JSON list of C-alpha atoms in Angstrom, two decimals:
[
{"chain": "A", "resi": 27, "resn": "MET", "atom": "CA", "xyz": [31.83, 46.94, 44.04]},
{"chain": "A", "resi": 28, "resn": "ALA", "atom": "CA", "xyz": [31.34, 48.74, 41.01]},
{"chain": "A", "resi": 29, "resn": "TYR", "atom": "CA", "xyz": [28.80, 46.11, 39.66]},
{"chain": "A", "resi": 30, "resn": "VAL", "atom": "CA", "xyz": [27.25, 45.19, 42.10]},
{"chain": "A", "resi": 31, "resn": "GLU", "atom": "CA", "xyz": [24.10, 47.25, 43.50]},
{"chain": "A", "resi": 32, "resn": "HIS", "atom": "CA", "xyz": [24.32, 48.38, 47.31]},
{"chain": "A", "resi": 33, "resn": "SER", "atom": "CA", "xyz": [21.03, 45.78, 47.51]},
{"chain": "A", "resi": 34, "resn": "GLY", "atom": "CA", "xyz": [23.90, 43.14, 47.04]},
{"chain": "A", "resi": 35, "resn": "ARG", "atom": "CA", "xyz": [21.58, 41.70, 43.88]},
{"chain": "A", "resi": 36, "resn": "ALA", "atom": "CA", "xyz": [23.49, 42.16, 40.24]},
{"chain": "A", "resi": 37, "resn": "PRO", "atom": "CA", "xyz": [22.10, 44.46, 38.07]},
{"chain": "A", "resi": 38, "resn": "ASP", "atom": "CA", "xyz": [20.27, 43.63, 35.21]},
{"chain": "A", "resi": 39, "resn": "ILE", "atom": "CA", "xyz": [23.57, 44.08, 32.52]},
{"chain": "A", "resi": 40, "resn": "ALA", "atom": "CA", "xyz": [21.74, 41.49, 30.45]},
{"chain": "A", "resi": 41, "resn": "SER", "atom": "CA", "xyz": [20.12, 43.90, 28.65]},
{"chain": "A", "resi": 42, "resn": "ILE", "atom": "CA", "xyz": [22.24, 45.45, 25.50]},
{"chain": "A", "resi": 43, "resn": "PRO", "atom": "CA", "xyz": [21.68, 48.94, 23.78]},
{"chain": "A", "resi": 44, "resn": "ALA", "atom": "CA", "xyz": [20.26, 48.33, 20.34]},
{"chain": "A", "resi": 45, "resn": "ASP", "atom": "CA", "xyz": [22.68, 50.37, 17.88]},
{"chain": "A", "resi": 46, "resn": "ILE", "atom": "CA", "xyz": [25.98, 48.53, 19.55]},
{"chain": "A", "resi": 47, "resn": "PHE", "atom": "CA", "xyz": [25.91, 46.25, 16.33]},
{"chain": "A", "resi": 48, "resn": "PRO", "atom": "CA", "xyz": [24.98, 48.77, 13.78]},
{"chain": "A", "resi": 49, "resn": "VAL", "atom": "CA", "xyz": [24.14, 47.00, 10.16]},
{"chain": "A", "resi": 50, "resn": "ASN", "atom": "CA", "xyz": [26.61, 48.93, 7.66]},
{"chain": "A", "resi": 51, "resn": "ILE", "atom": "CA", "xyz": [29.67, 49.07, 9.29]},
{"chain": "A", "resi": 52, "resn": "PRO", "atom": "CA", "xyz": [32.31, 51.96, 7.56]},
{"chain": "A", "resi": 53, "resn": "PRO", "atom": "CA", "xyz": [35.97, 50.89, 6.18]},
{"chain": "A", "resi": 54, "resn": "PRO", "atom": "CA", "xyz": [38.17, 51.75, 9.41]},
{"chain": "A", "resi": 55, "resn": "ALA", "atom": "CA", "xyz": [39.79, 55.32, 8.80]},
{"chain": "A", "resi": 56, "resn": "LEU", "atom": "CA", "xyz": [43.11, 53.99, 8.08]},
{"chain": "A", "resi": 57, "resn": "ASP", "atom": "CA", "xyz": [46.19, 57.12, 8.37]},
{"chain": "A", "resi": 58, "resn": "TRP", "atom": "CA", "xyz": [47.89, 55.23, 5.15]},
{"chain": "A", "resi": 59, "resn": "ILE", "atom": "CA", "xyz": [49.78, 57.06, 3.04]},
{"chain": "A", "resi": 60, "resn": "PHE", "atom": "CA", "xyz": [50.25, 56.16, -0.33]},
{"chain": "A", "resi": 61, "resn": "PRO", "atom": "CA", "xyz": [53.07, 57.42, -2.65]},
{"chain": "A", "resi": 62, "resn": "LYS", "atom": "CA", "xyz": [52.68, 58.41, -6.19]},
{"chain": "A", "resi": 63, "resn": "PRO", "atom": "CA", "xyz": [53.96, 56.76, -9.27]},
{"chain": "A", "resi": 64, "resn": "ASP", "atom": "CA", "xyz": [57.71, 57.33, -8.58]},
{"chain": "A", "resi": 65, "resn": "GLU", "atom": "CA", "xyz": [57.53, 59.34, -5.67]},
{"chain": "A", "resi": 66, "resn": "PRO", "atom": "CA", "xyz": [60.03, 58.59, -2.73]},
{"chain": "A", "resi": 67, "resn": "LEU", "atom": "CA", "xyz": [59.10, 56.36, 0.26]},
{"chain": "A", "resi": 68, "resn": "LEU", "atom": "CA", "xyz": [58.28, 57.25, 3.46]},
{"chain": "A", "resi": 69, "resn": "ASP", "atom": "CA", "xyz": [59.67, 54.33, 4.96]},
{"chain": "A", "resi": 70, "resn": "ILE", "atom": "CA", "xyz": [59.79, 50.77, 5.17]},
{"chain": "A", "resi": 71, "resn": "PRO", "atom": "CA", "xyz": [56.77, 50.08, 6.66]},
{"chain": "A", "resi": 72, "resn": "GLN", "atom": "CA", "xyz": [54.85, 52.35, 3.72]},
{"chain": "A", "resi": 73, "resn": "LEU", "atom": "CA", "xyz": [56.74, 49.88, 1.66]},
{"chain": "A", "resi": 74, "resn": "VAL", "atom": "CA", "xyz": [55.64, 46.90, 3.60]},
{"chain": "A", "resi": 75, "resn": "SER", "atom": "CA", "xyz": [51.72, 48.68, 3.82]},
{"chain": "A", "resi": 76, "resn": "CYS", "atom": "CA", "xyz": [51.53, 49.21, -0.41]},
{"chain": "A", "resi": 77, "resn": "LEU", "atom": "CA", "xyz": [53.17, 45.47, -0.97]},
{"chain": "A", "resi": 78, "resn": "SER", "atom": "CA", "xyz": [51.30, 43.62, 1.66]},
{"chain": "A", "resi": 79, "resn": "LEU", "atom": "CA", "xyz": [48.07, 44.94, -0.40]},
{"chain": "A", "resi": 80, "resn": "LEU", "atom": "CA", "xyz": [49.12, 44.44, -3.67]},
{"chain": "A", "resi": 81, "resn": "ASN", "atom": "CA", "xyz": [49.57, 40.72, -2.89]},
{"chain": "A", "resi": 82, "resn": "ALA", "atom": "CA", "xyz": [46.21, 40.44, -0.81]},
{"chain": "A", "resi": 83, "resn": "SER", "atom": "CA", "xyz": [43.57, 37.99, -1.78]},
{"chain": "A", "resi": 84, "resn": "PRO", "atom": "CA", "xyz": [40.71, 39.95, -3.68]},
{"chain": "A", "resi": 85, "resn": "LEU", "atom": "CA", "xyz": [39.13, 42.20, -1.39]},
{"chain": "A", "resi": 86, "resn": "PRO", "atom": "CA", "xyz": [35.51, 43.89, -1.83]},
{"chain": "A", "resi": 87, "resn": "ASP", "atom": "CA", "xyz": [35.37, 47.53, -2.93]},
{"chain": "A", "resi": 88, "resn": "SER", "atom": "CA", "xyz": [33.38, 48.36, 0.02]},
{"chain": "A", "resi": 89, "resn": "ALA", "atom": "CA", "xyz": [36.23, 46.68, 2.22]},
{"chain": "A", "resi": 90, "resn": "LEU", "atom": "CA", "xyz": [38.95, 49.69, 1.61]},
{"chain": "A", "resi": 91, "resn": "GLU", "atom": "CA", "xyz": [38.82, 53.33, 2.03]},
{"chain": "A", "resi": 92, "resn": "PRO", "atom": "CA", "xyz": [38.36, 55.23, -1.60]},
{"chain": "A", "resi": 93, "resn": "SER", "atom": "CA", "xyz": [41.50, 56.58, -1.56]},
{"chain": "A", "resi": 94, "resn": "VAL", "atom": "CA", "xyz": [43.09, 53.44, -1.35]},
{"chain": "A", "resi": 95, "resn": "LEU", "atom": "CA", "xyz": [40.81, 51.73, -3.47]},
{"chain": "A", "resi": 96, "resn": "LYS", "atom": "CA", "xyz": [42.12, 54.13, -5.35]},
{"chain": "A", "resi": 97, "resn": "TRP", "atom": "CA", "xyz": [45.63, 53.33, -4.93]},
{"chain": "A", "resi": 98, "resn": "LEU", "atom": "CA", "xyz": [45.15, 50.11, -5.46]},
{"chain": "A", "resi": 99, "resn": "GLN", "atom": "CA", "xyz": [43.59, 49.71, -8.14]},
{"chain": "A", "resi": 100, "resn": "ASP", "atom": "CA", "xyz": [46.09, 52.35, -10.51]},
{"chain": "A", "resi": 101, "resn": "THR", "atom": "CA", "xyz": [48.81, 50.17, -9.26]},
{"chain": "A", "resi": 102, "resn": "GLN", "atom": "CA", "xyz": [47.61, 47.14, -10.39]},
{"chain": "A", "resi": 103, "resn": "ALA", "atom": "CA", "xyz": [46.98, 48.57, -13.69]},
{"chain": "A", "resi": 104, "resn": "ASN", "atom": "CA", "xyz": [50.98, 50.06, -13.51]},
{"chain": "A", "resi": 105, "resn": "ALA", "atom": "CA", "xyz": [53.35, 47.39, -14.16]},
{"chain": "A", "resi": 106, "resn": "GLU", "atom": "CA", "xyz": [56.59, 50.07, -13.74]},
{"chain": "A", "resi": 107, "resn": "GLU", "atom": "CA", "xyz": [55.03, 51.10, -10.65]},
{"chain": "A", "resi": 108, "resn": "LYS", "atom": "CA", "xyz": [55.00, 47.50, -9.07]},
{"chain": "A", "resi": 109, "resn": "GLU", "atom": "CA", "xyz": [57.96, 46.46, -10.79]},
{"chain": "A", "resi": 110, "resn": "ARG", "atom": "CA", "xyz": [59.53, 49.47, -8.24]},
{"chain": "A", "resi": 111, "resn": "LEU", "atom": "CA", "xyz": [57.69, 48.67, -5.18]},
{"chain": "A", "resi": 112, "resn": "GLN", "atom": "CA", "xyz": [58.94, 45.66, -5.41]},
{"chain": "A", "resi": 113, "resn": "THR", "atom": "CA", "xyz": [63.26, 45.84, -6.30]},
{"chain": "A", "resi": 114, "resn": "LEU", "atom": "CA", "xyz": [63.27, 48.27, -3.56]},
{"chain": "A", "resi": 115, "resn": "ALA", "atom": "CA", "xyz": [61.74, 45.71, -1.34]},
{"chain": "A", "resi": 116, "resn": "ILE", "atom": "CA", "xyz": [64.77, 43.76, -2.80]},
{"chain": "A", "resi": 117, "resn": "ASN", "atom": "CA", "xyz": [66.90, 46.65, -1.76]},
{"chain": "A", "resi": 118, "resn": "VAL", "atom": "CA", "xyz": [65.94, 46.23, 1.64]},
{"chain": "A", "resi": 119, "resn": "LEU", "atom": "CA", "xyz": [67.07, 42.33, 1.82]},
{"chain": "A", "resi": 120, "resn": "THR", "atom": "CA", "xyz": [70.37, 42.92, -0.26]},
{"chain": "A", "resi": 121, "resn": "ALA", "atom": "CA", "xyz": [71.58, 46.29, 2.13]},
{"chain": "A", "resi": 122, "resn": "PHE", "atom": "CA", "xyz": [70.66, 43.51, 5.10]},
{"chain": "A", "resi": 123, "resn": "ILE", "atom": "CA", "xyz": [72.79, 41.00, 3.49]},
{"chain": "A", "resi": 124, "resn": "ARG", "atom": "CA", "xyz": [75.69, 43.36, 2.58]},
{"chain": "A", "resi": 125, "resn": "ASP", "atom": "CA", "xyz": [75.75, 44.73, 6.38]},
{"chain": "A", "resi": 126, "resn": "GLU", "atom": "CA", "xyz": [78.72, 43.38, 7.93]},
{"chain": "A", "resi": 127, "resn": "LEU", "atom": "CA", "xyz": [77.26, 44.59, 11.56]},
{"chain": "A", "resi": 128, "resn": "LYS", "atom": "CA", "xyz": [73.56, 43.79, 12.22]},
{"chain": "A", "resi": 129, "resn": "ASP", "atom": "CA", "xyz": [71.81, 44.34, 14.90]},
{"chain": "A", "resi": 130, "resn": "LYS", "atom": "CA", "xyz": [68.50, 43.84, 16.90]},
{"chain": "A", "resi": 131, "resn": "GLY", "atom": "CA", "xyz": [67.17, 46.74, 14.91]},
{"chain": "A", "resi": 132, "resn": "THR", "atom": "CA", "xyz": [68.74, 45.97, 11.24]},
{"chain": "A", "resi": 133, "resn": "VAL", "atom": "CA", "xyz": [67.11, 42.49, 11.93]},
{"chain": "A", "resi": 134, "resn": "ALA", "atom": "CA", "xyz": [63.78, 43.95, 12.51]},
{"chain": "A", "resi": 135, "resn": "GLU", "atom": "CA", "xyz": [63.69, 45.77, 9.95]},
{"chain": "A", "resi": 136, "resn": "VAL", "atom": "CA", "xyz": [64.56, 43.26, 7.28]},
{"chain": "A", "resi": 137, "resn": "LEU", "atom": "CA", "xyz": [62.35, 40.18, 9.21]},
{"chain": "A", "resi": 138, "resn": "SER", "atom": "CA", "xyz": [59.15, 43.49, 8.23]},
{"chain": "A", "resi": 139, "resn": "ILE", "atom": "CA", "xyz": [59.75, 43.04, 4.83]},
{"chain": "A", "resi": 140, "resn": "ALA", "atom": "CA", "xyz": [59.47, 38.98, 4.87]},
{"chain": "A", "resi": 141, "resn": "PRO", "atom": "CA", "xyz": [55.99, 38.40, 4.58]},
{"chain": "A", "resi": 142, "resn": "VAL", "atom": "CA", "xyz": [55.78, 40.57, 1.14]},
{"chain": "A", "resi": 143, "resn": "LEU", "atom": "CA", "xyz": [59.21, 38.66, -0.57]},
{"chain": "A", "resi": 144, "resn": "ALA", "atom": "CA", "xyz": [58.60, 36.20, -3.27]},
{"chain": "A", "resi": 145, "resn": "LYS", "atom": "CA", "xyz": [59.57, 32.73, -2.71]},
{"chain": "A", "resi": 146, "resn": "GLY", "atom": "CA", "xyz": [63.20, 33.08, -4.11]},
{"chain": "A", "resi": 147, "resn": "GLU", "atom": "CA", "xyz": [63.85, 36.28, -2.03]},
{"chain": "A", "resi": 148, "resn": "PHE", "atom": "CA", "xyz": [62.34, 34.52, 1.17]},
{"chain": "A", "resi": 149, "resn": "ARG", "atom": "CA", "xyz": [64.95, 31.86, 0.78]},
{"chain": "A", "resi": 150, "resn": "ILE", "atom": "CA", "xyz": [67.71, 34.04, -0.06]},
{"chain": "A", "resi": 151, "resn": "LEU", "atom": "CA", "xyz": [67.21, 35.24, 3.59]},
{"chain": "A", "resi": 152, "resn": "LEU", "atom": "CA", "xyz": [66.40, 31.98, 4.82]},
{"chain": "A", "resi": 153, "resn": "GLN", "atom": "CA", "xyz": [69.90, 30.76, 3.64]},
{"chain": "A", "resi": 154, "resn": "HIS", "atom": "CA", "xyz": [71.46, 33.80, 4.98]},
{"chain": "A", "resi": 155, "resn": "PHE", "atom": "CA", "xyz": [70.15, 33.58, 8.77]},
{"chain": "A", "resi": 156, "resn": "ALA", "atom": "CA", "xyz": [71.54, 29.59, 8.46]},
{"chain": "A", "resi": 157, "resn": "ASP", "atom": "CA", "xyz": [74.64, 30.62, 7.34]},
{"chain": "A", "resi": 158, "resn": "SER", "atom": "CA", "xyz": [74.94, 33.12, 10.00]},
{"chain": "A", "resi": 159, "resn": "ILE", "atom": "CA", "xyz": [74.28, 30.44, 12.75]},
{"chain": "A", "resi": 160, "resn": "GLU", "atom": "CA", "xyz": [76.63, 27.19, 10.51]},
{"chain": "A", "resi": 161, "resn": "LYS", "atom": "CA", "xyz": [79.39, 29.31, 9.30]},
{"chain": "A", "resi": 162, "resn": "SER", "atom": "CA", "xyz": [80.25, 31.50, 12.65]},
{"chain": "A", "resi": 163, "resn": "ARG", "atom": "CA", "xyz": [82.51, 30.96, 15.20]},
{"chain": "A", "resi": 164, "resn": "LEU", "atom": "CA", "xyz": [81.01, 33.02, 17.76]},
{"chain": "A", "resi": 165, "resn": "LEU", "atom": "CA", "xyz": [76.89, 32.39, 17.89]},
{"chain": "A", "resi": 166, "resn": "LYS", "atom": "CA", "xyz": [75.44, 35.81, 17.05]},
{"chain": "A", "resi": 167, "resn": "ILE", "atom": "CA", "xyz": [72.00, 35.93, 18.68]},
{"chain": "A", "resi": 168, "resn": "PRO", "atom": "CA", "xyz": [70.15, 38.32, 16.31]},
{"chain": "A", "resi": 169, "resn": "ALA", "atom": "CA", "xyz": [70.46, 36.51, 13.64]},
{"chain": "A", "resi": 170, "resn": "LEU", "atom": "CA", "xyz": [68.93, 33.33, 15.33]},
{"chain": "A", "resi": 171, "resn": "SER", "atom": "CA", "xyz": [65.97, 35.34, 16.80]},
{"chain": "A", "resi": 172, "resn": "GLY", "atom": "CA", "xyz": [65.73, 36.71, 13.28]},
{"chain": "A", "resi": 173, "resn": "LEU", "atom": "CA", "xyz": [66.06, 32.88, 11.88]},
{"chain": "A", "resi": 174, "resn": "ALA", "atom": "CA", "xyz": [63.62, 31.45, 14.29]},
{"chain": "A", "resi": 175, "resn": "GLN", "atom": "CA", "xyz": [61.08, 34.17, 13.99]},
{"chain": "A", "resi": 176, "resn": "LEU", "atom": "CA", "xyz": [61.01, 34.09, 9.96]},
{"chain": "A", "resi": 177, "resn": "ILE", "atom": "CA", "xyz": [60.62, 30.09, 10.13]},
{"chain": "A", "resi": 178, "resn": "HIS", "atom": "CA", "xyz": [57.75, 30.91, 12.56]},
{"chain": "A", "resi": 179, "resn": "SER", "atom": "CA", "xyz": [55.96, 33.18, 10.21]},
{"chain": "A", "resi": 180, "resn": "ALA", "atom": "CA", "xyz": [56.88, 31.71, 6.80]},
{"chain": "A", "resi": 181, "resn": "SER", "atom": "CA", "xyz": [54.07, 31.55, 4.32]},
{"chain": "A", "resi": 182, "resn": "PRO", "atom": "CA", "xyz": [53.26, 28.33, 2.98]},
{"chain": "A", "resi": 183, "resn": "GLY", "atom": "CA", "xyz": [55.13, 26.80, 0.66]},
{"chain": "A", "resi": 184, "resn": "TYR", "atom": "CA", "xyz": [57.96, 28.69, 1.60]},
{"chain": "A", "resi": 185, "resn": "LEU", "atom": "CA", "xyz": [59.89, 25.97, 3.67]},
{"chain": "A", "resi": 186, "resn": "ASP", "atom": "CA", "xyz": [61.40, 23.46, 2.32]},
{"chain": "A", "resi": 187, "resn": "ALA", "atom": "CA", "xyz": [62.26, 20.28, 4.36]},
{"chain": "A", "resi": 188, "resn": "ASP", "atom": "CA", "xyz": [65.62, 19.57, 3.44]},
{"chain": "A", "resi": 189, "resn": "ASP", "atom": "CA", "xyz": [66.39, 23.59, 4.92]},
{"chain": "A", "resi": 190, "resn": "LEU", "atom": "CA", "xyz": [64.69, 22.28, 8.45]},
{"chain": "A", "resi": 191, "resn": "ASP", "atom": "CA", "xyz": [66.17, 19.09, 8.65]},
{"chain": "A", "resi": 192, "resn": "LYS", "atom": "CA", "xyz": [69.73, 20.97, 8.06]},
{"chain": "A", "resi": 193, "resn": "ILE", "atom": "CA", "xyz": [68.79, 23.91, 10.24]},
{"chain": "A", "resi": 194, "resn": "LEU", "atom": "CA", "xyz": [67.70, 21.85, 12.97]},
{"chain": "A", "resi": 195, "resn": "GLY", "atom": "CA", "xyz": [71.38, 19.97, 13.12]},
{"chain": "A", "resi": 196, "resn": "ASP", "atom": "CA", "xyz": [73.08, 22.91, 13.01]},
{"chain": "A", "resi": 197, "resn": "ILE", "atom": "CA", "xyz": [71.30, 24.45, 15.91]},
{"chain": "A", "resi": 198, "resn": "SER", "atom": "CA", "xyz": [71.51, 21.04, 18.23]},
{"chain": "A", "resi": 199, "resn": "LYS", "atom": "CA", "xyz": [75.73, 21.27, 17.28]},
{"chain": "A", "resi": 200, "resn": "ARG", "atom": "CA", "xyz": [74.87, 24.90, 18.46]},
{"chain": "A", "resi": 201, "resn": "LEU", "atom": "CA", "xyz": [73.30, 24.34, 21.77]},
{"chain": "A", "resi": 202, "resn": "LYS", "atom": "CA", "xyz": [75.60, 21.32, 22.90]},
{"chain": "A", "resi": 203, "resn": "ALA", "atom": "CA", "xyz": [78.25, 23.49, 22.36]},
{"chain": "A", "resi": 204, "resn": "THR", "atom": "CA", "xyz": [76.71, 26.22, 24.64]},
{"chain": "A", "resi": 205, "resn": "HIS", "atom": "CA", "xyz": [76.01, 23.87, 27.36]},
{"chain": "A", "resi": 206, "resn": "GLU", "atom": "CA", "xyz": [78.51, 26.09, 29.39]},
{"chain": "A", "resi": 207, "resn": "GLN", "atom": "CA", "xyz": [77.59, 29.23, 28.21]},
{"chain": "A", "resi": 208, "resn": "SER", "atom": "CA", "xyz": [74.90, 32.24, 28.51]},
{"chain": "A", "resi": 209, "resn": "PRO", "atom": "CA", "xyz": [71.89, 30.71, 29.71]},
{"chain": "A", "resi": 210, "resn": "ASN", "atom": "CA", "xyz": [70.19, 33.40, 27.47]},
{"chain": "A", "resi": 211, "resn": "HIS", "atom": "CA", "xyz": [71.69, 31.24, 24.41]},
{"chain": "A", "resi": 212, "resn": "ILE", "atom": "CA", "xyz": [70.38, 28.21, 25.46]},
{"chain": "A", "resi": 213, "resn": "PHE", "atom": "CA", "xyz": [67.30, 29.88, 25.65]},
{"chain": "A", "resi": 214, "resn": "GLN", "atom": "CA", "xyz": [67.07, 31.69, 22.43]},
{"chain": "A", "resi": 215, "resn": "LEU", "atom": "CA", "xyz": [68.48, 28.24, 20.72]},
{"chain": "A", "resi": 216, "resn": "THR", "atom": "CA", "xyz": [65.44, 26.03, 22.22]},
{"chain": "A", "resi": 217, "resn": "LEU", "atom": "CA", "xyz": [63.56, 28.46, 21.12]},
{"chain": "A", "resi": 218, "resn": "ALA", "atom": "CA", "xyz": [64.73, 28.81, 17.65]},
{"chain": "A", "resi": 219, "resn": "VAL", "atom": "CA", "xyz": [64.30, 24.36, 17.91]},
{"chain": "A", "resi": 220, "resn": "SER", "atom": "CA", "xyz": [60.82, 24.67, 18.74]},
{"chain": "A", "resi": 221, "resn": "HIS", "atom": "CA", "xyz": [60.29, 26.91, 15.68]},
{"chain": "A", "resi": 222, "resn": "VAL", "atom": "CA", "xyz": [62.04, 24.37, 13.46]},
{"chain": "A", "resi": 223, "resn": "LEU", "atom": "CA", "xyz": [60.21, 21.72, 14.97]},
{"chain": "A", "resi": 224, "resn": "ASP", "atom": "CA", "xyz": [56.52, 23.49, 14.46]},
{"chain": "A", "resi": 225, "resn": "ALA", "atom": "CA", "xyz": [57.80, 24.12, 10.89]},
{"chain": "A", "resi": 226, "resn": "MET", "atom": "CA", "xyz": [58.52, 20.57, 10.47]},
{"chain": "A", "resi": 227, "resn": "ALA", "atom": "CA", "xyz": [54.53, 19.23, 11.67]},
{"chain": "A", "resi": 228, "resn": "ASP", "atom": "CA", "xyz": [53.06, 22.53, 9.64]},
{"chain": "A", "resi": 229, "resn": "ILE", "atom": "CA", "xyz": [54.42, 20.33, 6.60]},
{"chain": "A", "resi": 230, "resn": "LYS", "atom": "CA", "xyz": [54.74, 16.82, 7.44]},
{"chain": "A", "resi": 231, "resn": "VAL", "atom": "CA", "xyz": [58.13, 16.29, 7.50]},
{"chain": "A", "resi": 232, "resn": "THR", "atom": "CA", "xyz": [58.17, 12.31, 8.33]},
{"chain": "A", "resi": 233, "resn": "THR", "atom": "CA", "xyz": [61.20, 11.74, 6.30]},
{"chain": "A", "resi": 234, "resn": "GLY", "atom": "CA", "xyz": [64.69, 12.68, 6.03]},
{"chain": "A", "resi": 235, "resn": "ILE", "atom": "CA", "xyz": [64.80, 13.30, 9.74]},
{"chain": "A", "resi": 236, "resn": "LYS", "atom": "CA", "xyz": [68.59, 12.01, 11.00]},
{"chain": "A", "resi": 237, "resn": "ARG", "atom": "CA", "xyz": [66.47, 11.05, 14.30]},
{"chain": "A", "resi": 238, "resn": "VAL", "atom": "CA", "xyz": [69.70, 9.21, 15.59]},
{"chain": "A", "resi": 239, "resn": "GLU", "atom": "CA", "xyz": [72.29, 11.68, 14.76]},
{"chain": "A", "resi": 240, "resn": "VAL", "atom": "CA", "xyz": [69.92, 14.37, 15.61]},
{"chain": "A", "resi": 241, "resn": "TYR", "atom": "CA", "xyz": [66.72, 14.04, 16.96]},
{"chain": "A", "resi": 242, "resn": "GLU", "atom": "CA", "xyz": [67.37, 11.73, 20.00]},
{"chain": "A", "resi": 243, "resn": "PRO", "atom": "CA", "xyz": [70.33, 13.64, 20.87]},
{"chain": "A", "resi": 244, "resn": "LEU", "atom": "CA", "xyz": [69.20, 17.13, 20.82]},
{"chain": "A", "resi": 245, "resn": "LEU", "atom": "CA", "xyz": [66.10, 15.19, 22.92]},
{"chain": "A", "resi": 246, "resn": "GLU", "atom": "CA", "xyz": [67.98, 13.83, 25.64]},
{"chain": "A", "resi": 247, "resn": "PHE", "atom": "CA", "xyz": [70.01, 17.73, 26.60]},
{"chain": "A", "resi": 248, "resn": "LEU", "atom": "CA", "xyz": [66.89, 18.89, 26.57]},
{"chain": "A", "resi": 249, "resn": "HIS", "atom": "CA", "xyz": [65.63, 16.84, 29.32]},
{"chain": "A", "resi": 250, "resn": "GLU", "atom": "CA", "xyz": [68.66, 17.44, 31.21]},
{"chain": "A", "resi": 251, "resn": "TRP", "atom": "CA", "xyz": [67.71, 21.63, 31.08]},
{"chain": "A", "resi": 252, "resn": "GLN", "atom": "CA", "xyz": [64.56, 20.86, 32.43]}
]
């Protein structure tokens, strides 16, 4: 064996090189490219990187690469550039909502900007996904998956108890109506239910749930599928 000596005694691996935990660790080298004011962005990940940095809690200067620190300081002092970046994120959201042929790729794209959206825009996206589940005649798996992921990754204070109560009811209706359909549909619906219930627990929803109408029938249905 690689870690056992020929004598059968394990080698002494307790001694750790003195330089394995250096005292002054330099900031990690990042390949981020930040745009100049009014410069077109390369892609959505670049936009998310910019807005994430702008929205983050204050970081020690030593935690950032000098070029990143300079970009951050310059952009924080440039109200027009900050507004431009925020508007670009809203444009991505607007384009997604208007797109009638959504697929997994477009859903993943809009979910990538969700963490940097303001609460108002986040709730617009949440409502759009919820409406897709409630009003569509056929179950749209990309929308359902997007809704589940959006709820799972929501920032504190972005989810409302009434919203979650209604979404849980809508998904439950879909779940019971899907009894004879694809197992994948049932799995995706059940996953969405779990995320909604987790979110309800996180924000301590104790009132407003229609226990007799929604929760108990849902629990009974899930037990049947165990």
